[in-house]
Coordinates of C-alpha atoms in Angstrom, one line a residue:
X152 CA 78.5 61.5 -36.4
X153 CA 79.6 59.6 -33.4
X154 CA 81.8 56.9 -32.6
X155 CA 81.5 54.5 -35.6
X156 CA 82.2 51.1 -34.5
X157 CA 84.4 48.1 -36.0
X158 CA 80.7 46.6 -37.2
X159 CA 80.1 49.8 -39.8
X160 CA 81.0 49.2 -43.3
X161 CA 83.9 51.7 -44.6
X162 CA 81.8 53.8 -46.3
X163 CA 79.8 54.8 -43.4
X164 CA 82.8 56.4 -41.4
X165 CA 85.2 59.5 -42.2
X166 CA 87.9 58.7 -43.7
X167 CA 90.1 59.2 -41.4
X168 CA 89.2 59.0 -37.7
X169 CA 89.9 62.0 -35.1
X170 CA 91.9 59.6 -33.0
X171 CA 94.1 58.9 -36.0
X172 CA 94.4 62.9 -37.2
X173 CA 94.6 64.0 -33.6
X174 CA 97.8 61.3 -32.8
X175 CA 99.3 60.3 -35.9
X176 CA 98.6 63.0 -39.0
X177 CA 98.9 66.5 -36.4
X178 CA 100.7 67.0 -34.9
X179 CA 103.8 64.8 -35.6
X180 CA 104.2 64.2 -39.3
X181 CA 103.3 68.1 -40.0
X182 CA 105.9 68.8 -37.4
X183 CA 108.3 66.1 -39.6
X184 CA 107.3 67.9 -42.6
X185 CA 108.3 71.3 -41.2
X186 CA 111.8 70.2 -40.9
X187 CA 111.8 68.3 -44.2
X188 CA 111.1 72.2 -45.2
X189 CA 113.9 73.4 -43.3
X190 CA 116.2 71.5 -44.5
X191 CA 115.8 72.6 -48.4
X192 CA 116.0 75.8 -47.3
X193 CA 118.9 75.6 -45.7
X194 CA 120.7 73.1 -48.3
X195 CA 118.9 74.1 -50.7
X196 CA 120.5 73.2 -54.6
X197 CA 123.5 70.9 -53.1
X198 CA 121.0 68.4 -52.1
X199 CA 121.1 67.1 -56.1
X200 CA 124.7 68.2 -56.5
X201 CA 125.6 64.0 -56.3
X202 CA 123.4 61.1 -56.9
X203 CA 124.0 60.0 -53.3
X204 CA 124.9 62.6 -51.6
X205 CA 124.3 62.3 -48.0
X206 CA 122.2 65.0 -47.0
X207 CA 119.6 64.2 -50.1
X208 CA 119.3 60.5 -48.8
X209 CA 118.8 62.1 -45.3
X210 CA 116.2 64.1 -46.1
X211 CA 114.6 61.6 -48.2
X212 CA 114.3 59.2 -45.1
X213 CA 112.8 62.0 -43.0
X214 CA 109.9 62.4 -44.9
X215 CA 109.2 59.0 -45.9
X216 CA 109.2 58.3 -42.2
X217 CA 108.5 61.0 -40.4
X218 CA 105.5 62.3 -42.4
X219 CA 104.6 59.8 -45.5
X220 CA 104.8 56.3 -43.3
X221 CA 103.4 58.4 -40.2
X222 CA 100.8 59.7 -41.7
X223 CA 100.0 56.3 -43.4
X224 CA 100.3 53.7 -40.2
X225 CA 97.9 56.3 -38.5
X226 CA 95.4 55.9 -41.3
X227 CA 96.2 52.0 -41.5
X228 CA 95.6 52.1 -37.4
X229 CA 92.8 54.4 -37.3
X230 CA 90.4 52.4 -40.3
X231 CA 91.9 48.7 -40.0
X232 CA 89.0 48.2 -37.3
X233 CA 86.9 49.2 -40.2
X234 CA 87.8 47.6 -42.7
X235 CA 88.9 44.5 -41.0
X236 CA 86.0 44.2 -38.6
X237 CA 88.3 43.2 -36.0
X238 CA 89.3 45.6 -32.9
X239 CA 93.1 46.8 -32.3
X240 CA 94.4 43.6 -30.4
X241 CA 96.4 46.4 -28.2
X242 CA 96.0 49.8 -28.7
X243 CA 98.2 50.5 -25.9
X244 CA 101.0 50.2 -28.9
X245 CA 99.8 53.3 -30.8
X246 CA 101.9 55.6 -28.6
X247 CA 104.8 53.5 -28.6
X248 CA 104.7 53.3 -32.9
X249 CA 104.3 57.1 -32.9
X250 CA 107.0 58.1 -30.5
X251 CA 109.4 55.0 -31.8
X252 CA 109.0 56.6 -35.9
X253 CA 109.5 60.2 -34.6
X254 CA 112.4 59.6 -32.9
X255 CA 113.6 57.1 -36.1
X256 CA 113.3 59.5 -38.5
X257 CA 114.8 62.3 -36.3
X258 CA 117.9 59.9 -36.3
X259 CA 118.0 58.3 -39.9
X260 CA 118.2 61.9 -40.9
X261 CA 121.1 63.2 -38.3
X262 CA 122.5 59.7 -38.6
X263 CA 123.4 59.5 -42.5
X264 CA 123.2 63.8 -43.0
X265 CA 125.7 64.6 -40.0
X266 CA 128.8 62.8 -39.0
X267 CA 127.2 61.5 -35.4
X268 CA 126.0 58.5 -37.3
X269 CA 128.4 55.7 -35.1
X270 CA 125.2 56.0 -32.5
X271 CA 122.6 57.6 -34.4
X272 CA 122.7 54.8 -36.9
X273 CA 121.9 52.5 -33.4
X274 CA 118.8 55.0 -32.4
X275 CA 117.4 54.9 -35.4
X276 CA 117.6 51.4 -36.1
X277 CA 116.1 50.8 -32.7
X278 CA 113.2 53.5 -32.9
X279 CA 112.1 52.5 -36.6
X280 CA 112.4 48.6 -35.7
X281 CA 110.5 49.3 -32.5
X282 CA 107.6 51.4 -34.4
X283 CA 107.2 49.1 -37.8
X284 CA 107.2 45.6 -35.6
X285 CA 104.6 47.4 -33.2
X286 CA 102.6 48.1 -36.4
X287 CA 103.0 44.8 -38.9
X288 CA 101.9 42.4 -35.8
X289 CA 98.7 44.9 -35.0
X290 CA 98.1 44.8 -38.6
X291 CA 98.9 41.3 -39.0
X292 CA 96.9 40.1 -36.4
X293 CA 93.9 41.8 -37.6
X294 CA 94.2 41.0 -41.2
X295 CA 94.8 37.2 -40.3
X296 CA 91.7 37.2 -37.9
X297 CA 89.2 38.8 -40.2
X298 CA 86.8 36.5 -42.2
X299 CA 86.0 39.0 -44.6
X300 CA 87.8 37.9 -47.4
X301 CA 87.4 40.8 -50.6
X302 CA 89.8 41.9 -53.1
X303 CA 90.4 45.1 -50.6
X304 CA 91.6 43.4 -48.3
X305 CA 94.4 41.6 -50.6
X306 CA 95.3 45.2 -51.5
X307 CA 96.0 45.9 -47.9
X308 CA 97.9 42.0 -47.4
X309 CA 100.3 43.9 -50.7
X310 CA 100.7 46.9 -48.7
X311 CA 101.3 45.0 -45.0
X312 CA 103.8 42.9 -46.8
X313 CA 105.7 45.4 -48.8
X314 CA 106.2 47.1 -45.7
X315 CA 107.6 43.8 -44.1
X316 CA 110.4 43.7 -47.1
X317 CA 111.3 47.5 -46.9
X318 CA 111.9 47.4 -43.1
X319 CA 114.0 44.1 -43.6
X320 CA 116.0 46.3 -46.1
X321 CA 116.0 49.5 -44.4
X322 CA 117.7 47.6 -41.5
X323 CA 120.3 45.8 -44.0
X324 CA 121.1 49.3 -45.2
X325 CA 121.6 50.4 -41.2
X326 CA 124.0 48.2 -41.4
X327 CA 125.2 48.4 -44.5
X328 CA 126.3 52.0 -43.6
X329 CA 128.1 51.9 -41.0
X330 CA 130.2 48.9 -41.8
X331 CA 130.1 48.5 -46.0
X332 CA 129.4 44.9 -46.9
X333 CA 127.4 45.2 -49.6
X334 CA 129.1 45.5 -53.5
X335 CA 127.9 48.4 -55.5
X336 CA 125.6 46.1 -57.7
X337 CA 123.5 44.6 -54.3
X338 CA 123.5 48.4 -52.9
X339 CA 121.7 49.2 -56.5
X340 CA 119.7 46.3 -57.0
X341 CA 118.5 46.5 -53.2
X342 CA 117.9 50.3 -53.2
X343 CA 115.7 50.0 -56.5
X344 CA 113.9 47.2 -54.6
X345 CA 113.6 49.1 -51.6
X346 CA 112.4 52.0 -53.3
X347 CA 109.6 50.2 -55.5
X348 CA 108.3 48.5 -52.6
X349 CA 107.8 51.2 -50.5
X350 CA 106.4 53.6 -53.3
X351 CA 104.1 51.1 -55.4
X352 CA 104.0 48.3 -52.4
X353 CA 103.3 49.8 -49.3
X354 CA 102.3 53.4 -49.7
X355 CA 100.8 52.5 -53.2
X356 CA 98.6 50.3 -52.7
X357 CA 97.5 51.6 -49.1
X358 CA 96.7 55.1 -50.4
X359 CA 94.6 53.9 -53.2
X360 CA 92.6 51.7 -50.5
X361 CA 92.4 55.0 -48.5
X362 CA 91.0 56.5 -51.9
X363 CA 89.0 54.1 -53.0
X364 CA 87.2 53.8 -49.4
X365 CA 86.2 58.3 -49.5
X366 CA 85.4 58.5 -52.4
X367 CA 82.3 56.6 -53.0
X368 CA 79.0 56.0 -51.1
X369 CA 80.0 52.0 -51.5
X370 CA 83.6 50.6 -52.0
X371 CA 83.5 50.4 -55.8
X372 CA 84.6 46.4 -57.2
X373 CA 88.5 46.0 -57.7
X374 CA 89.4 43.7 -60.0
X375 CA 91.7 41.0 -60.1
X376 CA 93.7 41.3 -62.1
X377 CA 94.9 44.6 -60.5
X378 CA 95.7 42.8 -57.2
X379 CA 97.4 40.0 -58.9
X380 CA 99.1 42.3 -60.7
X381 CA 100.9 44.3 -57.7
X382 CA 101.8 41.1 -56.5
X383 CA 103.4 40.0 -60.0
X384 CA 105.7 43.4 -60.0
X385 CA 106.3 42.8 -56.1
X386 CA 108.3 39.3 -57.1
X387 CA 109.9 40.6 -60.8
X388 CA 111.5 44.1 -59.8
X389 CA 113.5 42.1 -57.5
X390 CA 114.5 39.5 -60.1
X391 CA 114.9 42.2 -62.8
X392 CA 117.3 44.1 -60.5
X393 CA 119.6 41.4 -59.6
X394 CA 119.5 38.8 -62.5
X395 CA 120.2 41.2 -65.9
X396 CA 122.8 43.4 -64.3
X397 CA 122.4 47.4 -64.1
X398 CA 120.4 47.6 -67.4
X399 CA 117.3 49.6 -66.1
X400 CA 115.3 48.7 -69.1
X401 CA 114.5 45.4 -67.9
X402 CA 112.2 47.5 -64.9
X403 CA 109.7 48.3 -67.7
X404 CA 108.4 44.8 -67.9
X405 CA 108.8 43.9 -64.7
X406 CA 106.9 47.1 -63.4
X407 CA 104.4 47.2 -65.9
X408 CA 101.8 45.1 -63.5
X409 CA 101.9 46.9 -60.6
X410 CA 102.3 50.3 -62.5
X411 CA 98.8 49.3 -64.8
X412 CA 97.0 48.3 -61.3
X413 CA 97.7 51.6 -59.5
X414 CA 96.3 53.4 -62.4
X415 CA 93.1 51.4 -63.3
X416 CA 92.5 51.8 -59.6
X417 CA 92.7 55.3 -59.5
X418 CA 90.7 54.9 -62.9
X419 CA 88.1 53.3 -60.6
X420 CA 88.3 56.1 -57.8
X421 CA 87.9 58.6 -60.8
X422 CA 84.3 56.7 -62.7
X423 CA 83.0 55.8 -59.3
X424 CA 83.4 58.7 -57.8
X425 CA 80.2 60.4 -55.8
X426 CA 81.8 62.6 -54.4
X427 CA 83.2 66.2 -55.8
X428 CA 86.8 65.1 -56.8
X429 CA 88.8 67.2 -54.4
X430 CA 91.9 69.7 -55.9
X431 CA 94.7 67.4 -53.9
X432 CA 94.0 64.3 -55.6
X433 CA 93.3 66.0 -58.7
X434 CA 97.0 67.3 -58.4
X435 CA 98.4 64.3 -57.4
X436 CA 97.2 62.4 -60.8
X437 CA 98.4 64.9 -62.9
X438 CA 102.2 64.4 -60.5
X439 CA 101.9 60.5 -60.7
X440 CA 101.2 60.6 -64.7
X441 CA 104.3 63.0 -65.9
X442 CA 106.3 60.9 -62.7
X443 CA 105.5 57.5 -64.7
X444 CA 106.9 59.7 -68.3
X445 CA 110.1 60.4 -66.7
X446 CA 110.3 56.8 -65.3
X447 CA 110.1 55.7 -69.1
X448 CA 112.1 58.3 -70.3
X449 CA 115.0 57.3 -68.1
X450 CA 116.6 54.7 -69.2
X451 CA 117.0 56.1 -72.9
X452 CA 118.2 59.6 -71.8
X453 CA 120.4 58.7 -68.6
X454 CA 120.4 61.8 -66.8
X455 CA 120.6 62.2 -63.5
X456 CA 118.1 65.0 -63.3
X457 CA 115.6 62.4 -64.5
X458 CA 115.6 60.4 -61.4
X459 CA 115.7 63.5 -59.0
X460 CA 112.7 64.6 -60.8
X461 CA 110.9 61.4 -60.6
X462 CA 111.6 61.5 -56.7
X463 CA 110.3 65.1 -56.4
X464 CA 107.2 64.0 -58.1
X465 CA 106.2 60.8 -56.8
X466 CA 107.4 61.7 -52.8
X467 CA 106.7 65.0 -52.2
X468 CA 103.9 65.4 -55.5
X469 CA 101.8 62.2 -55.3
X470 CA 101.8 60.7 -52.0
X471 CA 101.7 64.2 -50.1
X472 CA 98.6 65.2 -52.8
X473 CA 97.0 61.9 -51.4
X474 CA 97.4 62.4 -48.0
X475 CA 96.3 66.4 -47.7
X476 CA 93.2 64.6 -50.4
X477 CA 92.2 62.4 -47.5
X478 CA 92.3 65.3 -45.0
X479 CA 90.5 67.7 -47.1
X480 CA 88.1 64.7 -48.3
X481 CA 87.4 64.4 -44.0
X482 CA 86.9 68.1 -42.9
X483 CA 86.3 70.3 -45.6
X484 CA 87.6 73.4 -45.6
X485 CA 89.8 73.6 -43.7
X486 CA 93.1 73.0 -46.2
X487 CA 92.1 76.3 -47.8
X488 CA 93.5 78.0 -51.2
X489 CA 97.2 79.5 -49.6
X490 CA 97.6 75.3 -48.5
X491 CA 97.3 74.3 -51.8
X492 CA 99.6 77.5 -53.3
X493 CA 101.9 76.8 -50.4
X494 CA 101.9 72.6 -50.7
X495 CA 102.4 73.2 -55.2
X496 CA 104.8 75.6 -55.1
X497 CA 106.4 73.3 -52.4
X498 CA 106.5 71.0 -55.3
X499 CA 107.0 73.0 -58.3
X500 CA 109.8 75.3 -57.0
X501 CA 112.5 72.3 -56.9
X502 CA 111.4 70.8 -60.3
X503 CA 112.2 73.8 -61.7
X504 CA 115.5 74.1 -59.7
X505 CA 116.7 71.1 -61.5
X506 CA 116.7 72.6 -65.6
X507 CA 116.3 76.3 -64.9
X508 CA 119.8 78.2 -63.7
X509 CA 117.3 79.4 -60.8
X510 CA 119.9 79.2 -57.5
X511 CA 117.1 79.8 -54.8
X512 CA 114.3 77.7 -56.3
X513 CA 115.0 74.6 -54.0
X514 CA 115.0 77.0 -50.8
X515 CA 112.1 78.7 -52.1
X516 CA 110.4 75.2 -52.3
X517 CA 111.6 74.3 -49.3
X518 CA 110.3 77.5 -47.4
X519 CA 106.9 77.1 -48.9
X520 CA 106.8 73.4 -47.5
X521 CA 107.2 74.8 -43.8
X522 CA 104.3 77.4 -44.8
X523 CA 102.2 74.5 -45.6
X524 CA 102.9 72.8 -42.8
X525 CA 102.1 75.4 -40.7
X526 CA 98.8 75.9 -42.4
X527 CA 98.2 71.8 -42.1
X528 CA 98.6 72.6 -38.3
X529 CA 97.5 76.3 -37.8
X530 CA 94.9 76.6 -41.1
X531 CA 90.7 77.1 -41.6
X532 CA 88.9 76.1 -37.8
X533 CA 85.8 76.0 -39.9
X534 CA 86.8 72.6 -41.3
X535 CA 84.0 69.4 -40.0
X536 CA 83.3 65.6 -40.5
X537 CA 82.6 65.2 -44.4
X538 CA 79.1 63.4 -42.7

């Protein structure tokens, strides 16, 4: 298949365009990946020693920058044409947004893991700033522009926005850092709002448009409800975090919307499906369903293993599943069967790490995330274009 051009319909492209894989997906966020890797295996069980312990909120950042939100704005960059029918107002920006995030994430991470953070702090800030304004006016642009005006594209005005709020946040906690003005009740209230939005908000509901769209021969209908819905938990987690007080069990209703759209959405990818459901996204269901019983179990056991296994399952579980789904969806055959032992185990190994008295399961984990990242970069050449 050639060139498709902004005039196709999504379901007539791949779902994920070579421009986008070559620049965006490989080689930088498997690179990013690599060294989120590295960094269990050389930490290995002290990165869930202490809630906040520096070095787990370091790596955290590195791969929801460097691979998660790289791998995501290429999508976003690489099929808004598509599904906007608008161009890239200036795709001269791409290489600024991908060099800007790498260098962000390589600086979060040294910034609040190390003790250079006085500058690294300012690097980062600069280099993430740089690469998400770059990408919310493209995306803005384009999504204010197009005529087309279907409940898909209010699932991508949910993502855009979310992504608006967390890098308003993300720069308050810059700040917040390196000079400590915020009380311990606004650092938890804005963390858990930082964290919803970016899971459910922005990579959510992007990665269930970028599921939704190569999948199916047509773009399946989404319901209402389901959009109004991730807005309704967009405004309430907020208001649930800083009107009750630390009481988590006011996030169950306030969730509940957005939680019940992402799942009648995946529902939708699931019994509209004409395509052979691929192993990745089968994997990450299975990760997003036990992530959403520990997120309910929570609040009436407080332990702290509880929320580390919630991370491990929805970061590195189901949004990595989703995003190797998309590749695998695009060139078949080429994530082969040692990716998918090497990307679960990569998974697996820490989980068990946190209840089993097993002192090398997170750098096990961890070295089995560089293997699959060198198998993202190095695996099958046999892989083509899923038309």
């Amino acid at each position: 298949m050639g060139n498709p051009t902004v005039d196709q319909p999504p379901h007539e492209v791949p779902l994920l365009s070579p421009r986008a894989l070559g620049q965006f997906f490989l080689p930088v966020a498997a690179t990013h990946l690599a060294l989120t890797g590295a960094i269990l295996l050389s930490w290995g069980e002290s990165l869930h020693h202490h809630p906040l312990f520096p070095g787990s909120v370091a790596t955290v950042h590195l791969y929801v920058l460097g691979v998660l939100t790289m791998a995501l704005i290429g999508i976003a960059l690489g099929h808004l044409p598509l599904w906007t029918g608008i161009p890239l107002p200036w795709p001269g920006l791409n290489p600024w947004i991908r060099g800007s995030l790498a260098l962000g994430a390589l600086t979060v991470f040294l910034g609040v893991g190390t003790n250079l953070h006085p500058w690294m702090l300012l690097v980062a800030s600069a280099g993430v700033g740089v690469a998400c304004t770059f990408f919310l006016l493209q995306a803005g642009v384009m999504l204010f522009r197009t005529t087309r005006r279907n409940r898909m594209i209010a699932l991508l005005w949910l993502s855009w926005s979310a992504l608006l709020g967390v890098f308003v946040l993300g720069g308050i906690f810059l700040g917040e850092y390196s000079h400590g003005f915020l009380a311990a009740y606004d650092r938890f209230a804005m963390v858990g709002t930082h964290l919803t939005w970016g899971v459910f908000g922005w990579a959510g509901a992007l990665l269930l448009v970028m599921r939704l769209t190569g999948m199916q021969d047509s773009v399946p209908p989404i319901p209402l409800w389901t959009v109004i819905g991730g807005w309704l938990s967009m405004l309430l987690v907020p208001l649930a975090l800083f009107y009750p007080g630390l009481d988590p069990r006011w996030l169950w209703p306030a969730a509940l919307p957005g939680l019940a759209a992402l799942v009648a959405l995946t529902r939708i990818s699931w019994s509209h499906s004409t395509r052979p459901i691929n192993p990745y996204w089968r994997a990450a269901d299975l990760f997003g369903a036990v992530a959403l019983l520990v997120l309910m179990i929570w609040p009436v056991w407080p332990d702290e293993r509880w929320r580390f296994l919630f991370g491990l399952l929805m970061l590195p579980g189901w949004s990595l599943s989703q995003l190797f789904g998309a590749y695998e969806q695009m060139q078949p055959g080429r994530l082969e069967l040692p990716h998918m032992i090497a990307h679960l185990s990569s998974v697996l190994l820490p989980v068990a790490g946190l209840f089993l008295p097993w002192e090398g399961s997170w750098r096990a984990g961890g070295g089995m995330m560089v293997i699959s990242a060198a198998l993202l970069l190095t695996g099958g050449r046999k892989g083509r274009n899923i038309r």
